[in-house]
Coordinates of C-alpha atoms in Angstrom, one line a residue:
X1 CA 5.3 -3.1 21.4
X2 CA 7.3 -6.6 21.2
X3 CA 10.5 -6.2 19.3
X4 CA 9.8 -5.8 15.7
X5 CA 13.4 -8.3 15.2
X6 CA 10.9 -11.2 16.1
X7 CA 8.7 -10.7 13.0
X8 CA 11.6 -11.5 10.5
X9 CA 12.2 -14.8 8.6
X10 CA 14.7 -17.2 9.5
X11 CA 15.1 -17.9 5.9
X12 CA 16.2 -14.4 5.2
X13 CA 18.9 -12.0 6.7
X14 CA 18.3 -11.0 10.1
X15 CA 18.1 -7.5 9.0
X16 CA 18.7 -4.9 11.3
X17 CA 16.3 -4.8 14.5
X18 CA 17.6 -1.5 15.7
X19 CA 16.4 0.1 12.5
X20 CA 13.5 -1.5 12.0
X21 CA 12.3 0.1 15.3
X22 CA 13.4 3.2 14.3
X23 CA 11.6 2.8 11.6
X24 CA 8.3 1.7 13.2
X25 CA 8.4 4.5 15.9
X26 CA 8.8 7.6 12.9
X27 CA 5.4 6.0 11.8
X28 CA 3.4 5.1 15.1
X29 CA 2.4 8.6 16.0
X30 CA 0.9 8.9 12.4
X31 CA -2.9 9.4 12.5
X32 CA -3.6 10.8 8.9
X33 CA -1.9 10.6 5.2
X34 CA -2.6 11.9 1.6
X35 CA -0.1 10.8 -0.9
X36 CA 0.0 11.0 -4.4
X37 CA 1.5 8.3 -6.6
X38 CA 2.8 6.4 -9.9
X39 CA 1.7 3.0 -10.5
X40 CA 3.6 0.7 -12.7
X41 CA 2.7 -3.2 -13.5
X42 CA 5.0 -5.5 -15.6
X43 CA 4.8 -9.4 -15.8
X44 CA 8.2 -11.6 -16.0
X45 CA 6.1 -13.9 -18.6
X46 CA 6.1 -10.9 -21.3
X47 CA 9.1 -9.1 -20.4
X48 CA 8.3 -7.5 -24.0
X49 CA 5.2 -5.7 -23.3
X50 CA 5.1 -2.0 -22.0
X51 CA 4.4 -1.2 -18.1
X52 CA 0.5 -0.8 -17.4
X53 CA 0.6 3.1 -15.9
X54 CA -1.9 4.2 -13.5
X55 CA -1.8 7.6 -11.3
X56 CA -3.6 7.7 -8.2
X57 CA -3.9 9.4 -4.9
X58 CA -5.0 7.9 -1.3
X59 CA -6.0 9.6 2.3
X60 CA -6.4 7.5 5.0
X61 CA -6.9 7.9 8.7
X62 CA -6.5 5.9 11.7
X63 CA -7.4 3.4 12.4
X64 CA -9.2 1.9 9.3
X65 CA -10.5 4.6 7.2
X66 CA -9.1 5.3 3.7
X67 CA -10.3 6.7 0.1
X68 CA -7.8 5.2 -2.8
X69 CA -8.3 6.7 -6.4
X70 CA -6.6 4.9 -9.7
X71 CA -7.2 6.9 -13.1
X72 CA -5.0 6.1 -16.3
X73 CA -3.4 8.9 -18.8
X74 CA -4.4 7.3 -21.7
X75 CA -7.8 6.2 -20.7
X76 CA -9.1 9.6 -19.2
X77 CA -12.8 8.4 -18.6
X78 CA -11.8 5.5 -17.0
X79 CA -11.8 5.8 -12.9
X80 CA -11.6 3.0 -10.3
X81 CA -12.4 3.9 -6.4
X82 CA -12.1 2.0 -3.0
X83 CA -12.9 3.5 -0.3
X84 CA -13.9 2.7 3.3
X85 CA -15.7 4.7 5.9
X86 CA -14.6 2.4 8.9
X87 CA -18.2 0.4 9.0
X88 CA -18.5 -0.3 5.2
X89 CA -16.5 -0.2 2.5
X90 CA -17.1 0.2 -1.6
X91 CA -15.6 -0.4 -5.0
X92 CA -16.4 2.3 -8.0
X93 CA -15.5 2.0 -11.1
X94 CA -16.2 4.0 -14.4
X95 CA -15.5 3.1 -17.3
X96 CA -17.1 5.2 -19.8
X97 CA -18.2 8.3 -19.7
X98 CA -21.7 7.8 -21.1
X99 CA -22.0 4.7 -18.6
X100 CA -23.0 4.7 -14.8
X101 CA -20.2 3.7 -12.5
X102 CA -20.4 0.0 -11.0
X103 CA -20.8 0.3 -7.2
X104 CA -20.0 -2.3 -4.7
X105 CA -20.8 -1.9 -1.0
X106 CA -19.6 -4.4 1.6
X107 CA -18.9 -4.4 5.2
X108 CA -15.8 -3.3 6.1
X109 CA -12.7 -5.9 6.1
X110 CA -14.6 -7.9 4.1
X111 CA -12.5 -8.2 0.8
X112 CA -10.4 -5.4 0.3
X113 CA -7.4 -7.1 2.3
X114 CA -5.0 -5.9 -1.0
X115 CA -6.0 -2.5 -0.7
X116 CA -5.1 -2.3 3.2
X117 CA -1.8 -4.0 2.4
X118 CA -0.7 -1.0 0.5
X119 CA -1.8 1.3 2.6
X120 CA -0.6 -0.4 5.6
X121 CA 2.6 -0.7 3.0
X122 CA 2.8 3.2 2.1
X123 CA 2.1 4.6 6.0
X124 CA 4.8 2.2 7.3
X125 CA 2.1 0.4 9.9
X126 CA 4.3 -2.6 10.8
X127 CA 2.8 -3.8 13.5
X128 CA -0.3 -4.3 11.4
X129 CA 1.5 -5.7 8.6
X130 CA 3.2 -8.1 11.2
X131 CA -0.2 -10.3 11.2
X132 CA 0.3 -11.5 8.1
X133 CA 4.3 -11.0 7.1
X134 CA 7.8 -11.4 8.6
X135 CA 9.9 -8.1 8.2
X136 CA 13.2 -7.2 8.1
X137 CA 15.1 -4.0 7.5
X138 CA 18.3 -3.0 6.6
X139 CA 19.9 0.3 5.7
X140 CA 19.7 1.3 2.0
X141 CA 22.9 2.1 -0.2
X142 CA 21.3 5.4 -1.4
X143 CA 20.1 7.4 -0.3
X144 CA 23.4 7.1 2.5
X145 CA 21.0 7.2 5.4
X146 CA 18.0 5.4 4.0
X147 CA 16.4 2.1 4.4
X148 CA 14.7 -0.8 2.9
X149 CA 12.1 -3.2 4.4
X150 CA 11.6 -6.1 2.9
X151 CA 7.9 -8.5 4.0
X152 CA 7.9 -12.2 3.1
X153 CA 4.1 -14.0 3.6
X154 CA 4.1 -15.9 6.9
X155 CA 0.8 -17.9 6.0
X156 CA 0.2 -19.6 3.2
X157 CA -3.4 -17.7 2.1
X158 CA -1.1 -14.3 2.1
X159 CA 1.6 -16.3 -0.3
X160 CA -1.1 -17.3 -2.4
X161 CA -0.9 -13.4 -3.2
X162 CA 2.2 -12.3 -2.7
X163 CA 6.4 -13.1 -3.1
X164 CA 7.2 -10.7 -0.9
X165 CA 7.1 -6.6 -0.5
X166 CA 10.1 -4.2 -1.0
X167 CA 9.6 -0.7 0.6
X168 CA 12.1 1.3 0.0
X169 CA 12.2 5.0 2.7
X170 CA 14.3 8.1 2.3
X171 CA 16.5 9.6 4.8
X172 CA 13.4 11.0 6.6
X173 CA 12.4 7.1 6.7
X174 CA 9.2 7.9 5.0
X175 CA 8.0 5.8 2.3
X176 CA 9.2 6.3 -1.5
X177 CA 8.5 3.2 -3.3
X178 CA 7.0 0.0 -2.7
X179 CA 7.2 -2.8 -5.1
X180 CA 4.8 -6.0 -4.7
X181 CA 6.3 -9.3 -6.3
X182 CA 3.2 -11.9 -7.2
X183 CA 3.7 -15.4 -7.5
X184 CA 2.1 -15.0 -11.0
X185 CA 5.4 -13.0 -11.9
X186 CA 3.5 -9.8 -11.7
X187 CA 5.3 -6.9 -10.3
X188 CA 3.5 -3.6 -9.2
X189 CA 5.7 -0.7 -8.5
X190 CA 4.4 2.0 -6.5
X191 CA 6.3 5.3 -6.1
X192 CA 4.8 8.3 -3.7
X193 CA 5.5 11.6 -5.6
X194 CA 4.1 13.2 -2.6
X195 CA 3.1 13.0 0.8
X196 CA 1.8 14.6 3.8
X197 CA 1.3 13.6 7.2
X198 CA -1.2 14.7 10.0
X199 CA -3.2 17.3 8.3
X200 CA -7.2 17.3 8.6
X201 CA -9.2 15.4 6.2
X202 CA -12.5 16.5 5.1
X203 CA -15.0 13.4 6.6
X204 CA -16.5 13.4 3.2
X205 CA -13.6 12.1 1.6
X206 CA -14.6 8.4 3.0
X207 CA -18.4 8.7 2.7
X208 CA -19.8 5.5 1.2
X209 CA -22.0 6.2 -1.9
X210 CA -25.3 4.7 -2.0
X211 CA -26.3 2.0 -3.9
X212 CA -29.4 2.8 -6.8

């Protein structure tokens, strides 16, 4: 793989190349991931208002399978779906119980870039992520052996979307929080309460429902 220094912006720190490969090669041999997480949204326009909280969970498998599940604490009938079989891909969402879910069901790749970002984001695939951002990483101040990566857009559609990406790793240089800055001044925080790499995955868990 070409050096992953190469991908970084000359407006930003150089970063640290060494690590950043480091980095990319505790992640290349990764070929499934469950993870379970916290979602937070604020805006800088209404600094006032409380975080929007979602929980969710997402399996995935390589190379471009992946079932991601939102659900809120105070809205328990509410449930919102994307998922992707590697041929198609489909957006559910419920939001009552006494309603039928709203289905969506398009090819793969074909508008779900945001939800492949995180993903991509949360299982540390950099070389992916390289098509569409410079990245850069430097070691974190805690914890003492840590790191953070930080993605700025290199095209202008992807900067129509975002600032820029944090990911922040432990020690073990997995993934512990990402947070996604939006030109808007929207801020999503995403922190993985747990993980785990490389165990099977029922094939069900991306089937595609069908369409009434």
């Amino acid at each position: 793989m070409a050096a992953l220094a190469a991908w970084a912006s000359a407006a930003e720190p150089a970063g640290d190349p060494a690590l950043l490969e480091r980095i990319a090669a505790a992640h290349r041999s990764v070929a499934t991931m469950s993870a379970r997480f916290e979602q937070r949204t604020t805006n800088a326009a209404a600094p006032d208002e409380a975080p929007r909280v979602m929980q969710g969970h997402f399996e995935m498998a390589v190379p471009d399978r992946y079932n991601l599940v939102l659900t809120k604490t105070n809205d328990p009938d509410w449930r919102q779906r994307f998922v992707c079989d590697g041929k198609r891909s489909a957006e559910i969402e419920q939001v009552a119980a006494d309603m039928d879910a709203s289905v969506k069901v398009r090819d793969a790749a074909a508008g779900d870039a945001d939800i492949r970002r995180i993903i991509s984001c949360a299982r540390g695939d950099f070389p992916e992520l390289a098509k569409d951002f410079a990245i850069r990483a430097l070691p974190a101040e805690v914890p003492a052996d840590g790191a953070v990566v930080i993605l700025v857009p290199a095209n202008a559609e992807v900067a129509k979307e975002l600032d820029r990406v944090r990911i922040e790793l432990g020690a073990d240089l997995r993934v512990r929080t990402l947070t996604l800055e939006q030109p808007s001044g929207t801020r999503i925080g995403i922190s993985v309460t747990a993980a785990t790499y490389d165990a099977p995955i029922a094939p069900e868990t991306f089937a595609i429902p069908e369409r009434d």
